[in-house]
Structure formats: C-alpha cells, structure tokens
XYZ file of C-alpha atoms in Angstrom:
605
model
C 0.000 0.000 0.000
C 1.053 3.620 -0.472
C 1.981 5.588 2.611
C 0.179 8.906 3.233
C 1.712 11.960 1.611
C 4.574 13.344 3.683
C 5.486 17.003 4.049
C 8.392 17.587 1.673
C 10.979 18.367 4.355
C 10.151 15.095 6.150
C 10.776 12.887 3.112
C 13.338 10.382 4.390
C 14.635 7.095 3.070
C 13.285 3.845 4.473
C 16.367 2.199 6.006
C 14.680 -1.111 6.818
C 15.206 -2.605 10.277
C 18.100 -1.470 12.473
C 19.433 -1.932 15.998
C 20.788 0.300 18.738
C 24.520 1.032 18.798
C 25.729 -0.251 22.173
C 29.342 -0.252 23.488
C 29.416 -3.974 24.228
C 28.815 -4.656 20.517
C 31.445 -2.265 19.088
C 34.032 -4.916 18.245
C 31.447 -7.350 16.855
C 29.958 -4.674 14.614
C 33.329 -3.782 13.110
C 34.632 -7.342 12.815
C 32.453 -8.237 9.827
C 29.504 -7.091 7.748
C 26.040 -7.585 9.217
C 22.601 -7.738 7.568
C 21.241 -4.666 9.341
C 19.609 -1.578 7.868
C 21.064 1.033 10.212
C 22.289 1.793 13.723
C 20.828 4.301 16.144
C 23.254 6.090 18.485
C 22.218 7.768 21.736
C 23.333 11.359 21.156
C 24.474 12.080 24.719
C 26.898 9.133 24.683
C 28.961 10.932 22.039
C 28.561 14.611 22.926
C 31.195 14.803 25.679
C 34.120 14.492 23.273
C 35.390 11.263 24.874
C 37.733 9.639 22.367
C 36.730 5.976 22.500
C 32.978 6.365 21.854
C 33.625 8.845 19.033
C 36.201 6.573 17.419
C 33.752 3.683 17.233
C 30.897 5.934 16.136
C 33.033 7.176 13.234
C 33.979 3.619 12.297
C 30.370 2.422 12.332
C 29.295 5.514 10.385
C 31.715 4.582 7.591
C 30.028 1.183 7.211
C 26.329 1.734 7.986
C 23.728 4.507 8.100
C 23.529 6.043 11.595
C 20.687 8.080 13.093
C 20.901 10.075 16.337
C 18.418 9.758 19.185
C 18.583 11.988 22.271
C 17.306 11.487 25.806
C 18.181 14.766 27.578
C 16.840 17.626 25.445
C 14.028 18.169 27.976
C 11.936 19.965 25.385
C 8.882 20.203 27.652
C 10.658 21.702 30.660
C 9.603 25.043 32.105
C 13.067 26.366 31.201
C 14.272 26.783 27.628
C 16.553 24.020 26.268
C 20.149 24.411 27.397
C 22.213 26.352 24.839
C 25.416 24.443 25.522
C 23.557 21.161 25.064
C 22.234 22.335 21.694
C 25.702 23.506 20.651
C 27.224 20.109 21.439
C 24.343 18.325 19.712
C 24.844 20.439 16.580
C 28.566 19.574 16.535
C 27.716 15.886 16.741
C 25.050 16.166 14.034
C 27.508 17.910 11.718
C 30.043 15.148 12.368
C 27.691 12.200 11.834
C 25.382 13.722 9.191
C 22.371 11.558 10.140
C 19.293 11.562 7.879
C 17.185 12.645 10.876
C 17.519 13.405 14.600
C 15.039 12.597 17.364
C 14.330 13.088 21.060
C 11.223 12.729 23.283
C 7.959 14.372 24.273
C 9.036 14.869 27.880
C 10.977 16.881 30.402
C 14.035 15.452 32.123
C 15.512 18.379 34.038
C 14.473 21.119 36.439
C 16.950 23.963 36.597
C 20.397 22.418 37.049
C 19.022 19.072 38.241
C 18.927 16.284 35.653
C 16.812 13.251 36.493
C 17.946 11.159 33.500
C 14.396 10.005 32.919
C 11.666 10.771 30.397
C 9.059 12.458 32.577
C 5.584 12.960 31.098
C 4.003 16.283 30.183
C 0.538 17.671 30.874
C -1.412 17.587 27.610
C -2.534 21.200 27.424
C -2.807 23.862 24.723
C -0.066 25.807 26.487
C 2.268 22.788 26.331
C 1.432 22.258 22.642
C 2.610 25.783 21.860
C 5.701 25.456 24.071
C 6.924 22.181 22.573
C 5.987 23.046 18.975
C 7.858 26.364 19.063
C 10.998 24.771 20.460
C 10.854 21.771 18.134
C 10.503 23.960 15.048
C 13.538 26.001 16.142
C 15.614 22.857 16.779
C 14.719 21.396 13.389
C 15.854 24.614 11.690
C 18.979 24.814 13.865
C 20.058 21.241 13.101
C 19.246 21.613 9.419
C 17.517 18.253 8.957
C 14.271 16.451 9.853
C 13.657 16.426 13.589
C 11.211 14.177 15.384
C 9.918 13.574 18.898
C 9.069 10.188 20.388
C 5.968 9.277 22.345
C 7.148 8.074 25.751
C 5.895 5.385 28.078
C 4.492 6.901 31.257
C 3.315 5.841 34.690
C 1.266 8.867 35.764
C -1.105 11.410 34.194
C -1.858 15.021 35.136
C -5.150 16.426 36.322
C -4.310 19.492 34.186
C -4.428 17.556 30.892
C -7.019 18.802 28.410
C -6.688 16.192 25.643
C -5.538 12.652 24.915
C -1.882 11.884 24.279
C -2.438 11.245 20.571
C -4.359 14.513 20.200
C -1.476 16.298 21.905
C 1.082 14.636 19.632
C -0.851 15.500 16.484
C -1.215 19.132 17.569
C 2.509 19.517 18.302
C 3.603 17.828 15.076
C 1.345 19.976 12.930
C 2.045 23.278 14.689
C 5.790 22.617 14.852
C 5.853 20.999 11.382
C 8.137 18.220 12.652
C 8.264 14.432 12.515
C 7.317 11.606 14.869
C 9.424 8.784 16.212
C 6.637 6.319 16.910
C 7.387 3.863 19.720
C 4.873 1.034 19.421
C 5.962 -0.635 22.658
C 5.424 2.650 24.505
C 1.877 2.752 23.151
C 1.275 -0.737 24.518
C 2.826 0.120 27.906
C 0.933 3.389 28.325
C -2.351 1.875 27.140
C -2.176 -0.517 30.075
C -0.965 2.072 32.571
C -3.628 4.644 31.616
C -6.520 2.456 30.465
C -6.865 3.622 26.876
C -7.069 1.803 23.548
C -3.702 1.168 21.942
C -5.445 0.714 18.604
C -7.096 4.111 18.794
C -3.701 5.680 19.552
C -2.111 3.959 16.545
C -4.916 4.917 14.193
C -5.111 8.565 15.272
C -1.472 9.697 15.091
C -0.453 11.401 11.805
C 1.160 8.509 9.933
C 2.535 10.796 7.237
C 4.867 12.364 9.817
C 6.409 9.146 11.175
C 10.175 9.217 10.569
C 11.033 6.037 12.443
C 9.509 3.323 14.630
C 10.867 1.890 17.889
C 10.182 -1.664 19.017
C 11.189 -3.153 22.367
C 10.303 -5.460 25.219
C 8.882 -4.502 28.606
C 8.364 -5.815 32.135
C 4.878 -6.453 33.528
C 4.457 -5.831 37.270
C 0.755 -6.646 37.499
C -0.407 -3.155 38.452
C 1.729 -1.465 35.796
C 4.138 -2.133 32.934
C 7.619 -0.594 32.730
C 9.338 0.056 29.417
C 12.574 -1.777 30.260
C 13.770 -2.559 26.710
C 14.504 -6.093 27.842
C 14.143 -9.227 25.748
C 12.410 -9.782 22.405
C 9.305 -7.815 21.441
C 6.188 -9.533 22.855
C 3.625 -10.832 20.376
C 0.931 -8.225 21.252
C 3.444 -5.469 20.459
C 4.319 -7.209 17.183
C 0.627 -7.222 16.233
C 0.381 -3.505 16.973
C 3.506 -2.958 14.874
C 1.984 -4.756 11.912
C -1.106 -2.581 12.227
C 1.118 0.508 12.254
C 2.972 -0.593 9.113
C -0.308 -1.409 7.389
C -1.499 2.127 8.061
C 1.758 4.052 7.558
C 3.660 2.013 4.979
C 7.374 1.099 5.075
C 9.022 2.980 7.952
C 12.572 2.545 9.272
C 12.235 0.378 12.381
C 14.634 -0.040 15.296
C 15.054 -2.850 17.824
C 15.765 -1.399 21.287
C 17.417 -3.897 23.641
C 19.051 -2.050 26.538
C 18.694 -4.333 29.560
C 20.398 -7.724 29.886
C 21.904 -7.028 26.473
C 22.703 -10.287 24.638
C 25.371 -10.881 21.969
C 24.896 -8.909 18.768
C 23.779 -12.011 16.851
C 20.712 -12.384 19.075
C 19.748 -8.731 18.632
C 20.137 -9.127 14.863
C 17.897 -12.206 14.982
C 15.230 -10.026 16.580
C 15.702 -7.465 13.808
C 15.234 -10.254 11.262
C 12.004 -11.319 13.001
C 10.712 -7.744 12.844
C 11.688 -7.560 9.193
C 9.473 -10.560 8.470
C 6.582 -8.977 10.379
C 7.066 -5.768 8.428
C 7.072 -7.604 5.098
C 3.964 -9.546 6.090
C 2.095 -6.334 6.888
C 3.186 -4.649 3.650
C 2.605 -7.573 1.300
C -0.769 -8.831 2.543
C -3.300 -6.916 0.502
C -6.097 -8.280 2.666
C -4.255 -7.658 5.949
C -7.046 -7.166 8.475
C -6.784 -4.501 11.169
C -6.792 -5.762 14.716
C -10.243 -5.838 16.254
C -10.755 -4.050 19.536
C -11.509 -7.400 21.172
C -7.911 -8.460 20.465
C -6.347 -5.229 21.696
C -3.864 -5.190 24.583
C -6.443 -3.350 26.664
C -8.998 -6.147 26.531
C -6.445 -8.892 27.268
C -5.051 -6.840 30.126
C -8.398 -6.525 31.819
C -8.939 -10.272 31.925
C -5.390 -10.947 33.148
C -5.565 -8.409 35.970
C -8.948 -9.394 37.369
C -7.405 -10.507 40.635
C -5.847 -7.097 41.322
C -7.680 -5.040 43.926
C -8.917 -1.714 42.592
C -10.131 1.549 44.050
C -12.727 3.886 42.527
C -11.316 6.306 39.967
C -11.248 9.903 41.247
C -13.612 12.443 39.788
C -12.167 14.737 37.137
C -10.446 17.723 38.711
C -7.940 20.387 37.763
C -5.238 21.755 40.046
C -4.177 25.122 38.563
C -0.447 25.224 39.207
C 2.329 26.959 37.228
C 4.370 24.549 35.123
C 7.630 25.419 36.869
C 6.107 24.644 40.267
C 4.481 21.446 39.019
C 7.711 20.102 37.531
C 9.821 21.184 40.506
C 7.397 19.391 42.806
C 7.612 16.143 40.843
C 11.400 16.458 40.724
C 11.584 16.918 44.506
C 9.374 13.867 45.039
C 11.583 11.719 42.817
C 14.738 12.884 44.608
C 13.410 11.978 48.061
C 15.468 9.388 49.901
C 12.395 7.878 51.589
C 9.152 6.546 50.054
C 6.522 9.239 49.515
C 3.765 7.280 51.248
C 5.351 8.180 54.590
C 4.604 11.895 54.091
C 0.936 13.051 54.376
C 1.687 16.363 52.617
C 3.199 14.518 49.650
C 0.100 12.353 49.398
C -2.189 15.387 49.367
C -0.185 17.185 46.676
C 0.035 14.047 44.550
C -3.753 13.613 44.665
C -4.170 17.187 43.418
C -1.593 16.943 40.637
C -2.074 13.443 39.250
C -5.083 11.307 38.388
C -4.059 7.852 39.555
C -5.980 4.882 38.173
C -7.940 1.859 39.339
C -4.786 0.018 40.390
C -2.372 2.664 41.676
C -2.727 5.854 43.683
C -0.860 8.959 42.479
C 1.731 8.446 45.221
C 2.294 4.867 44.088
C 2.743 6.079 40.514
C 5.336 8.677 41.540
C 7.058 5.965 43.544
C 7.674 4.074 40.279
C 9.689 7.033 39.007
C 11.472 7.482 42.338
C 12.592 3.870 42.426
C 13.660 3.966 38.768
C 15.748 7.051 39.559
C 17.521 5.186 42.362
C 18.144 2.065 40.271
C 19.436 4.026 37.279
C 21.934 6.062 39.281
C 23.059 3.192 41.486
C 23.754 1.115 38.364
C 25.681 3.992 36.805
C 27.934 4.394 39.841
C 28.369 0.629 40.158
C 29.744 0.685 36.624
C 32.020 3.669 37.286
C 33.224 2.521 40.731
C 33.474 -1.300 40.603
C 36.264 -1.273 43.188
C 34.165 0.632 45.726
C 31.256 -1.698 45.008
C 33.499 -4.677 45.801
C 34.620 -3.080 49.076
C 31.145 -2.065 50.259
C 28.887 -4.801 48.901
C 25.639 -4.109 47.018
C 23.289 -2.962 49.800
C 25.777 -0.715 51.653
C 26.902 0.716 48.306
C 23.298 1.611 47.430
C 22.939 3.398 50.783
C 26.155 5.285 50.035
C 24.804 6.328 46.626
C 21.547 7.582 48.161
C 23.489 9.729 50.633
C 25.660 11.028 47.818
C 22.700 11.887 45.573
C 20.980 13.727 48.427
C 23.860 16.210 48.584
C 24.985 15.959 44.939
C 21.883 15.666 42.729
C 22.802 15.028 39.077
C 23.700 18.334 37.438
C 24.734 17.283 33.911
C 22.766 15.872 30.989
C 25.119 12.881 30.842
C 25.561 10.253 33.546
C 29.291 10.267 32.824
C 29.913 13.050 35.362
C 27.605 11.643 38.034
C 30.336 10.256 40.292
C 32.975 12.921 39.828
C 32.539 14.303 43.369
C 32.232 10.909 45.078
C 35.851 10.802 46.407
C 35.461 14.245 47.991
C 32.068 13.255 49.396
C 33.590 10.163 51.019
C 36.408 12.195 52.532
C 33.913 14.666 54.023
C 31.761 11.811 55.327
C 34.702 10.131 57.046
C 35.784 13.420 58.589
C 32.297 14.142 59.927
C 31.891 10.647 61.365
C 35.275 10.903 63.050
C 34.202 14.179 64.661
C 30.934 12.575 65.797
C 32.705 9.483 67.101
C 30.881 7.168 64.669
C 32.511 4.283 62.776
C 33.397 5.604 59.301
C 32.452 2.484 57.359
C 29.982 -0.394 57.360
C 31.330 -3.856 58.048
C 33.745 -4.810 55.245
C 34.844 -8.393 55.701
C 37.434 -8.142 52.947
C 39.272 -5.353 54.782
C 39.265 -7.020 58.216
C 43.088 -7.289 58.347
C 43.238 -3.480 58.440
C 42.590 -1.142 61.355
C 39.517 1.168 61.067
C 41.572 4.189 60.021
C 43.417 2.043 57.461
C 40.106 0.845 56.024
C 38.994 4.435 55.526
C 42.302 5.277 53.833
C 41.960 2.211 51.587
C 38.444 3.239 50.515
C 39.537 6.810 49.755
C 42.461 5.604 47.661
C 40.157 3.280 45.710
C 37.809 6.187 45.016
C 40.674 8.373 43.752
C 41.937 5.583 41.500
C 38.518 5.042 39.967
C 37.980 8.747 39.382
C 41.285 8.749 37.484
C 39.859 5.981 35.309
C 36.798 8.151 34.645
C 39.054 11.009 33.647
C 41.037 8.759 31.311
C 37.878 7.540 29.594
C 36.324 10.978 29.182
C 39.466 12.808 28.056
C 39.377 14.178 24.496
C 41.497 12.661 21.769
C 44.952 14.095 21.139
C 47.663 13.841 18.499
C 50.412 11.689 19.979
C 54.107 12.412 20.139
C 56.005 9.770 18.156
C 59.376 8.322 19.162
C 60.677 9.230 15.710
C 59.964 12.897 16.522
C 62.550 12.685 19.301
C 65.351 11.269 17.177
C 65.792 14.501 15.248
C 66.075 16.737 18.340
C 69.443 18.416 18.912
C 70.952 18.411 22.434
C 69.922 22.056 22.809
C 66.375 21.236 21.719
C 66.237 18.374 24.222
C 67.241 20.654 27.078
C 64.490 23.181 26.352
C 61.836 20.683 25.231
C 58.463 20.710 26.972
C 56.673 17.373 27.122
C 52.918 17.679 27.560
C 51.131 14.717 29.079
C 48.095 13.496 27.138
C 44.754 14.654 28.627
C 43.934 11.116 29.796
C 47.005 10.778 32.050
C 46.877 10.890 35.866
C 49.846 10.407 38.210
C 48.889 9.154 41.669
C 50.631 7.698 44.714
C 48.983 5.082 46.918
C 49.811 3.388 50.204
C 47.655 0.336 49.472
C 47.290 -2.113 46.544
C 43.994 -0.618 45.395
C 44.690 -1.169 41.682
C 45.419 -4.864 42.274
C 42.268 -5.273 44.392
C 40.168 -3.527 41.742
C 41.575 -5.767 39.025
C 40.999 -8.927 41.079
C 37.426 -7.903 41.919
C 36.530 -7.264 38.284
C 37.949 -10.663 37.329
C 36.284 -12.339 40.339
C 39.685 -13.466 41.622
C 41.003 -13.555 45.227
C 42.377 -10.269 46.523
C 46.121 -9.817 46.997
C 47.574 -9.124 50.477
C 46.418 -5.723 51.740
C 49.574 -4.732 53.601
C 50.619 -1.099 53.042
C 53.394 -0.506 50.508
C 53.939 2.784 48.626
C 53.017 2.612 44.954
C 53.409 5.187 42.194
C 50.895 4.693 39.410
C 50.148 6.243 36.081
C 46.557 5.840 34.835
C 46.162 6.445 31.114
C 44.290 5.664 27.932
C 46.421 3.661 25.530
C 46.602 4.378 21.822
C 44.252 1.404 21.422
C 41.728 3.445 23.500
C 41.623 0.953 26.380
C 42.416 2.113 29.925
C 45.375 0.942 31.988
C 47.326 1.604 35.157
C 51.060 1.014 35.425
C 53.432 1.119 38.376
C 56.490 3.349 37.871
C 59.885 3.658 39.478
C 60.506 6.647 41.712
C 62.589 8.498 39.123
C 60.255 7.793 36.195
C 57.268 8.954 38.234
C 58.992 12.142 39.396
C 60.109 12.981 35.860
C 56.559 12.697 34.512
C 55.310 14.678 37.499
C 57.774 17.455 36.668
C 56.574 17.458 33.051
C 52.975 17.758 34.250
C 54.009 20.827 36.280
C 55.321 22.468 33.102
C 59.057 21.980 33.635
C 61.324 21.665 30.618
C 63.308 18.496 30.046
C 66.621 19.888 31.291
C 65.392 21.322 34.577
C 63.150 18.304 35.217
C 66.084 15.901 34.809
C 68.287 18.025 37.057
C 65.658 18.036 39.789
C 65.090 14.267 39.599
C 68.826 13.464 39.475
C 69.496 15.274 42.755
C 66.551 13.738 44.579
C 68.121 10.630 46.115
C 71.314 8.604 46.168
C 71.777 6.790 42.869
C 68.965 8.744 41.197
C 71.266 10.246 38.552
C 72.494 6.817 37.427
C 68.980 5.354 37.342
C 67.752 8.374 35.400
C 70.553 8.176 32.839
C 70.059 4.463 32.200
C 66.272 4.751 32.122
C 65.672 7.746 29.853
C 65.977 5.914 26.536
C 63.753 2.923 27.409
C 61.267 5.163 29.227
C 60.739 7.539 26.329
C 60.411 4.704 23.842
C 57.775 3.031 26.019
C 55.972 6.266 26.897
C 55.594 7.300 23.267
C 54.406 3.802 22.327
C 51.758 3.979 25.056
C 50.613 7.436 23.944
C 51.464 9.317 27.138
C 52.508 12.563 25.405
C 50.660 14.961 23.154
C 52.494 16.001 20.003
C 54.759 19.075 20.140
C-alpha cells in the first residue's frame, strides 16, 4: 500500500530494520559485515568528546547509516533548552550527518538538576505551543528532519485537556516536525492509563512518522515498565503490523538495553521484525486488529485478581508549570518513600489522576525507584572497586546519601560520580568528629585497622575517578618516538613534554589497583599490607584504559613534566633527589621515552 503523503521536508529514506549502537557490541559490529539496515546512536553518549565512543561511532558511520536519538533535550521543561547542550548536539550532528535526529515528548531536568528520565508532560494547549515552538527552532537549527518520540508513562496530570495522541498531532502539525513512533510505549501506556492502543495507533499522523521503535517490557501486574529487555512480545508485534499497514514502510529499530545479549541475538530479533514488516506490507487483505484483540482487553482479563479503588472524579489543580515540575522532581529525589509523608500524598492527589490500580503516590514511587536504580547502576559501573569493598546494599545506601547532597547536574551520567571521592572524605571526617565508625562492616578489609580501612576506601575512590578522567578525556595527536630522534641536544634541554589529557599520576599506600583488578575478574584479593606505589593511569593508543606502576625516578620525571618543567630542569631536579637517582635516570631515559611514546602518554609538540 502507499503511505500517506509526507510534508516535503520530512521525506526520508526507508532504512529497513536497524538496531541500537551499544558499546558492548562495538568490536562485533566492526569485525564483519552484518545484515542490518542502520544503527541508532544515543546522542548524549557521544557529545562529551570522549575519544573511544567517538572513534567507534566514526567507524560504524563509515560502514552503515547512523541516526541520532537523544534522551536529555528536555523539550517540555519550564526552562528553555540548554544552549550548551544544543551547541554540542549540533557539533555531533555535523560530524555524523544523520538523515534525521530525534528526542522525546518529555521533560528530564528542572533547573540544574537532571533526572535522566523521560518524565511525562501535561497535555494542554499551552504545552502544545511550548513544545511546537521549540521543536521547530531545533529542526531549523540542526538543518535536517527532527522528530519527537511518544514516551511510556506511569502517571497522568489532572491538568491535561486532551488525549496523548491529540497532543502529539497538535505539536507535530504546529511545529511541522516528525514523529518517532514507539509502538511498545503505546502498549505500555495503554495498560498504565486504560486507553485503547489501537485508537492511539490509528489517530497519530502517519505521514509524519520518521522512524519506529520496538522493544520489550516488564509487567508488574499493576503497571508495565518500558525496560527494553528481551524480544518484542507478540501483542506489540501485532500492533507494529497494524502501524505498518497504516503508515507504509518505515525505518524500524530494535531497542534492547537491559540484559543485552550478543549482537547475533539482537540481529535475529531485527530479522524477526523484518518478516513482520514484510507480512504487513505484502498482505493486501491484511485485516486490522479488532478491539476485542487489543492489549487493553487482554489486560483486563489478566488483571482481574488485582484489587482496585474507585477512579477519582475529574479535577484540575491550577499550578504553574515550573512549580508542578519542581514538585515532581523533589518527590523523585526523596530518599524515603513518599507514602510516609501526608503532605506529599495530598499534593500528589491534586496533581495526578491515579488509576484503578495505583494511587498517584504509588505512581510517583515508580519514578522514584527507577531514579535510584538508574543512578546506582551507573555508579556501580564507574566505581566497581568501591562496590566490591562495600557490597551491594551498603553501596546503594552510600549512593543515596551522595545523591541527596549531589543531585545530578549534567545531561550525561558520565559526570555523576565525579565528586564521590570528595564526598567520602567529608563523610569520614564528619563521622570521626561525631565518634561514629566511618564504614559499614567490610569483611574483605578485616586485616586493616579502622583508620586504614577508611584510607583504603579513599584511595580506591581516587583511582577510579582517574579511570573516569582517562575515559572521558578528548582525543589528542600523539608524540612519536621518531619525533625525538631529530632533536638536537639544545632542543632536548628546552623541550616541553605535555602529558596526554587522559594521564593521571597518583601515589597510593595500598594495593587498590590490584584489588580492583581482582574484583573485576572475580579473583582472590592480593595481600592488603601497606606498601607505597606510584601509578600512572592512562588511555592507551588502542583506547583501552590501563594503570602502570612506575619507578621513583620515572614517576617524578613525569610529574615534573605535568608541572610544566622543561626536560633539562626536570632531569636536574630528579637526578638530585636521592642517592643513585642520577644513574637510574641516565640508564632509564631511553627505554622510558620509547615506552611512553608507544603507550601514547605525550601529546604532540
């Protein structure tokens, strides 16, 4: 069948079925050709300038079409979109040259606080104008088709004046932009808000769909969460086929972001969707789904055992958008469940509708718990050594304390744990002043005295922050060993060696690097006895991260370079530092510089 007529500026090529670009698949993707239509990259993962993600993005872009999909634009926030965010997004768009760019109908930040979630919007005329105006500007600014995605949601506002699909249509037409249509989100929200998924699918403007998302979800009985886990369930596949029958051939993406399997399994799911797509397009007598077979009707029979409460009467709580969003943000950031606070319950009842299965407070609690899980998982990934020292439950308590005083302030999770070492140091100092034990029980550190345990934890935190710095550092042009061979003696004396941005030089009293390595490999820990260590943490030319123990003279020489000293004065200072230092320096310079340039420790002159 022919698809509806598209606006001219939204005419895009059908790329077939694609998959999400995920770091664990980088090497597999580049190792051989794959039968996939395109890859979708999460914009924020590549906007920081970190070298490794950008390298792989460029490599994939040379082999396959790549589209960009954002999660932190926060287009529905009370505040205007962040200018620096838009600048970085534009730089990435110019680099990748995607056929279209997308984000979400949502807000994800309030002021400087970023919740890293796709929070729903009230469906009002005012919000239509707000989102449409911003979306039109962004489309013009990026210079290519721009689309917004319908989100899954777990609460609805008493302020809303229209259905979600009416809101979407109004924004798309007023802003003259495209739609990223997430079929799984339709299924999820139809259950959570008791509407017809089929009506949603039939009422959105099909001629504006740029791309389709398909994914799995997790059913919790009273609600469904869009977890992007596992293959697409059959009811979602049936809704997808209905969408294709109505809209025609649309580029479709498999989202699989939880318990991510090997690439081959994700590609098998893409192949399955491709067959569903072909079936919908080729069957001239393809029958639309009847309402009796909709997800809504099957849900009602499967949830009959769930206790329900009467739906509240329609009501409107007139509250400024900034206050409404700040209130929801504060509720999500709470360390304790909202049900314990009577004032929170009263405000929630005024702001949100609830449904027959969940009160407004219970719906907000879904977002609050998701916030905790998302940020705990992020810091577990960034601080695996601390996680091994603390254990899962104590580490989660530590993260909650940290987030209470350091709410996320950047659009990317990459910077979330940057202040964690300082936070730990302040915590230990305060507990010492109060006479409290600084740490929970850590069986693995039992050989150490309490003050030694605290020192061990702080050193582990500093080491892991150095790893974060190495990963996030921008790419540099490396100094080559051959560049050194042509230097005259005079040039050597005055030469300034600049350490690459990824390099950190740290001293430790404990074997924290060895413990971190053993924990990640699930091996026994080495002896914990104190012994001074001088480490360099760096990103190799191959873009992987390493730490390396250095001799006293090698460490001090690099430290002098990092302080801006020239080669001659740095060598003189190191040579006079200890007995035998001059001899060790003289014999080590040649091998050191050959190794250091091979590792990529210096930026080019």
